[in-house]
CSV table of C-alpha atoms in Angstrom, one decimal:
chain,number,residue,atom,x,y,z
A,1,UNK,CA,-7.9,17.8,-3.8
A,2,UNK,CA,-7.1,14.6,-2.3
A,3,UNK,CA,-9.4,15.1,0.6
A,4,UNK,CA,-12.6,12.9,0.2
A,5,UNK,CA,-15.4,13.6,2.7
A,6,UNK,CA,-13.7,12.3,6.0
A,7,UNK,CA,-10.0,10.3,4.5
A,8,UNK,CA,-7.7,11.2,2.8
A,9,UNK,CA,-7.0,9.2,-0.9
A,10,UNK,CA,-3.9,7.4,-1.3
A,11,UNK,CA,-2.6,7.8,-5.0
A,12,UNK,CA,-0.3,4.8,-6.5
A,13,UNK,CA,3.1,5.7,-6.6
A,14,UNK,CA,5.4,4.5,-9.6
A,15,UNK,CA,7.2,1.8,-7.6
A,16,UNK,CA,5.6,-1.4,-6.8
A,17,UNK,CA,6.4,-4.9,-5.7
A,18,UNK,CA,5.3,-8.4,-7.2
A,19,UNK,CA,4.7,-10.2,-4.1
A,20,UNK,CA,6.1,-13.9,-4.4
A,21,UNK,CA,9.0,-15.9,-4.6
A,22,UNK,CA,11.3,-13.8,-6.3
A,23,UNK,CA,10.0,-9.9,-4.7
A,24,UNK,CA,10.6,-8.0,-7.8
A,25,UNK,CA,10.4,-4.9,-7.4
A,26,UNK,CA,9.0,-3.0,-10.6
A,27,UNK,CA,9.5,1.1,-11.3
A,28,UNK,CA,7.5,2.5,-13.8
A,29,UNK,CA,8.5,4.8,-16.8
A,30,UNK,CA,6.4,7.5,-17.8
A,31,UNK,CA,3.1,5.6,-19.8
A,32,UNK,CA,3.5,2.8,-18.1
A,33,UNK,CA,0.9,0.9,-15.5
A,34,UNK,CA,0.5,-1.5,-13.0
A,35,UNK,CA,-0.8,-5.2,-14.0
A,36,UNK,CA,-2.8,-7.0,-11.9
A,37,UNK,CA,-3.2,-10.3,-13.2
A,38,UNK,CA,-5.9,-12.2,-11.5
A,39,UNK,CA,-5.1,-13.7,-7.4
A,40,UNK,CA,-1.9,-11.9,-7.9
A,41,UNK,CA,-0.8,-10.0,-3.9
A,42,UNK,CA,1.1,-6.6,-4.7
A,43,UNK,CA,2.4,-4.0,-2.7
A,44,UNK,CA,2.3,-0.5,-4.3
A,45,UNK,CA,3.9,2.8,-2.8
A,46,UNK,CA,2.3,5.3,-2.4
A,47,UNK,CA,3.0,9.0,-3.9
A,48,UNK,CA,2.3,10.5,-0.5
A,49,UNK,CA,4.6,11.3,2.2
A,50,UNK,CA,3.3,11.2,6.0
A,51,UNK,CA,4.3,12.1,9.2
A,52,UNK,CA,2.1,10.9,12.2
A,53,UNK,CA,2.8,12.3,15.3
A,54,UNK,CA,2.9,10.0,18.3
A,55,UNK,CA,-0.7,10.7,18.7
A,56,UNK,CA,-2.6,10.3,15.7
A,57,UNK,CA,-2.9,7.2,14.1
A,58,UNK,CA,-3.9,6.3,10.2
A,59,UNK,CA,-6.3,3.9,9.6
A,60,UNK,CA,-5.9,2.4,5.7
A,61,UNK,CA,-8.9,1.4,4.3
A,62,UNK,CA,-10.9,0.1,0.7
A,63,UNK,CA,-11.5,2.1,-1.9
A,64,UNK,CA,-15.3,1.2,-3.2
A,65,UNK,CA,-14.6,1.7,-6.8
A,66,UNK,CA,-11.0,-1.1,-6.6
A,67,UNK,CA,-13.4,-3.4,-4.4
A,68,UNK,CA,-16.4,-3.4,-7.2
A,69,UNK,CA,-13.9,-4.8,-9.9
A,70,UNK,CA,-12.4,-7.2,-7.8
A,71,UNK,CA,-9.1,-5.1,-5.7
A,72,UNK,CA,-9.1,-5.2,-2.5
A,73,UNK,CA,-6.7,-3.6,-0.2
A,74,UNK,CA,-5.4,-5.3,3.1
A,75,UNK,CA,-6.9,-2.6,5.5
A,76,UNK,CA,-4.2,-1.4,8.0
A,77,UNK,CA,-2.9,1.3,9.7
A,78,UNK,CA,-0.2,3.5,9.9
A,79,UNK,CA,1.6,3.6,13.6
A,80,UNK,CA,2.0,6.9,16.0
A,81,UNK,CA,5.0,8.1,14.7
A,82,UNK,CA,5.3,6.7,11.1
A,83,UNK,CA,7.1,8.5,8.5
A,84,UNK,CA,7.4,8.0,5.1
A,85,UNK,CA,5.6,6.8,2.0
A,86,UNK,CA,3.1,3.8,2.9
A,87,UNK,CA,3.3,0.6,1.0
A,88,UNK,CA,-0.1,-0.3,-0.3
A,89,UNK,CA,-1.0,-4.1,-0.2
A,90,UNK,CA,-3.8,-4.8,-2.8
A,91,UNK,CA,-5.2,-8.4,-3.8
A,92,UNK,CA,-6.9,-9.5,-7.6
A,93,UNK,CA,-9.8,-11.1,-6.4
A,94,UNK,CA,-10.9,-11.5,-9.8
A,95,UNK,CA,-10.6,-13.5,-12.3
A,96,UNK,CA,-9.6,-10.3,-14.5
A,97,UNK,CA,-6.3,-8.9,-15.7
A,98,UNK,CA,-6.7,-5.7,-14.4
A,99,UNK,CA,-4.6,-1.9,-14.7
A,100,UNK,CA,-3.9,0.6,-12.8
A,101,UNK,CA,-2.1,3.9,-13.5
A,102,UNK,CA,0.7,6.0,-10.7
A,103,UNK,CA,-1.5,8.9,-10.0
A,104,UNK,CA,-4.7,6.8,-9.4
A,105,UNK,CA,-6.5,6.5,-5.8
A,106,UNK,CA,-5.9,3.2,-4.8
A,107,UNK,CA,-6.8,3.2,-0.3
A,108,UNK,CA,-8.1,5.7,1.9
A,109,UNK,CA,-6.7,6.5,4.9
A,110,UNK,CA,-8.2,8.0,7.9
A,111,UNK,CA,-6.6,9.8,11.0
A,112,UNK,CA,-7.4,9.4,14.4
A,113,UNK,CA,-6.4,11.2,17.5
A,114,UNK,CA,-5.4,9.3,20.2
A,115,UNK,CA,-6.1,10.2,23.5
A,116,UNK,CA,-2.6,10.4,24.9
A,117,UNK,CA,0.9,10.2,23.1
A,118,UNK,CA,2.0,6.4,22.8
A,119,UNK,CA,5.2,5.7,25.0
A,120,UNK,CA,7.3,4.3,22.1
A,121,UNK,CA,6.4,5.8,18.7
A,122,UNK,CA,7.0,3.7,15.5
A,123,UNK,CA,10.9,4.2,14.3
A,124,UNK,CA,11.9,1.8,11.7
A,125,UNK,CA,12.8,0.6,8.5
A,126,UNK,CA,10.1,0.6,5.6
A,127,UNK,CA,10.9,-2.3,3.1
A,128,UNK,CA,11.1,0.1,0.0
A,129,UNK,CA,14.0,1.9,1.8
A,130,UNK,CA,16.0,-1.3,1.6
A,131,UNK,CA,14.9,-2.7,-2.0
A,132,UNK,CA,13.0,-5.2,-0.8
A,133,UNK,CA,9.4,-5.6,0.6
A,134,UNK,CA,10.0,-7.9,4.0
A,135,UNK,CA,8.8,-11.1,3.4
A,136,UNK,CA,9.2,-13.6,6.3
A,137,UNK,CA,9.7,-16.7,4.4
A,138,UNK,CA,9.8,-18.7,7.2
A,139,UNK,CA,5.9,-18.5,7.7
A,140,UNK,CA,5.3,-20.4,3.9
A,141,UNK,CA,5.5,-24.2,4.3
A,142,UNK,CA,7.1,-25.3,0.7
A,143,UNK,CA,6.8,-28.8,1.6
């Protein structure tokens, strides 16, 4: 059902993480939705589950009816060899408080054959599997 012409729609998971300072990381309870309040980064994780082989890669890109209102996600991709749920990093360009519910497309994401199988396929950690979403602090002058 998920299949949209040529991608695939991403659905919102019911984890998520309040990118800033303090990284909170937010479950939902059954009812509950995501806020976006306006210029606010998140990172939401998806419901799906992928595994690339080391010659496909996905290509994670906006979802027209987010980017009308004012969502926009940072198009990405997923690496030859990637497993595991994708974390979803979407931006309140608007001045709104906006919602949105687990369950609900949020990207799209579209696979592409590579010509040959990449040397070193992706093996790593994901940021939800530790908790956290990785942040390199380093980068953000404070003074």
């Amino acid at each position: 059902d998920n299949i949209k012409q040529a991608c695939y729609e991403l659905r919102a998971g019911n984890i998520y993480y309040e990118n800033g300072e303090n990284n909170r990381r937010v479950i939902l309870e059954e009812g509950d939705y995501i806020l976006l309040i306006p210029k606010q980064l998140i990172v939401i994780i998806t419901m799906e589950k992928i595994n690339l082989p080391s010659d496909m890669m996905g290509r994670i890109l906006t979802k027209g009816q987010l980017f009308s209102i004012g969502i926009i996600p940072v198009n990405t991709y997923a690496d030859p060899g990637f497993s595991g749920q994708l974390g979803i990093v979407l931006y309140n360009l608007s001045n709104d408080y906006l919602k949105l519910f687990p369950g609900q497309s949020i990207a799209k994401i579209e696979f592409s054959r590579l010509a040959n199988c990449v040397k070193s396929p992706y093996h790593g950690q994901h940021g939800y599997d530790s908790k956290i979403w990785p942040r390199p602090d380093q980068m953000i002058l404070t003074e």
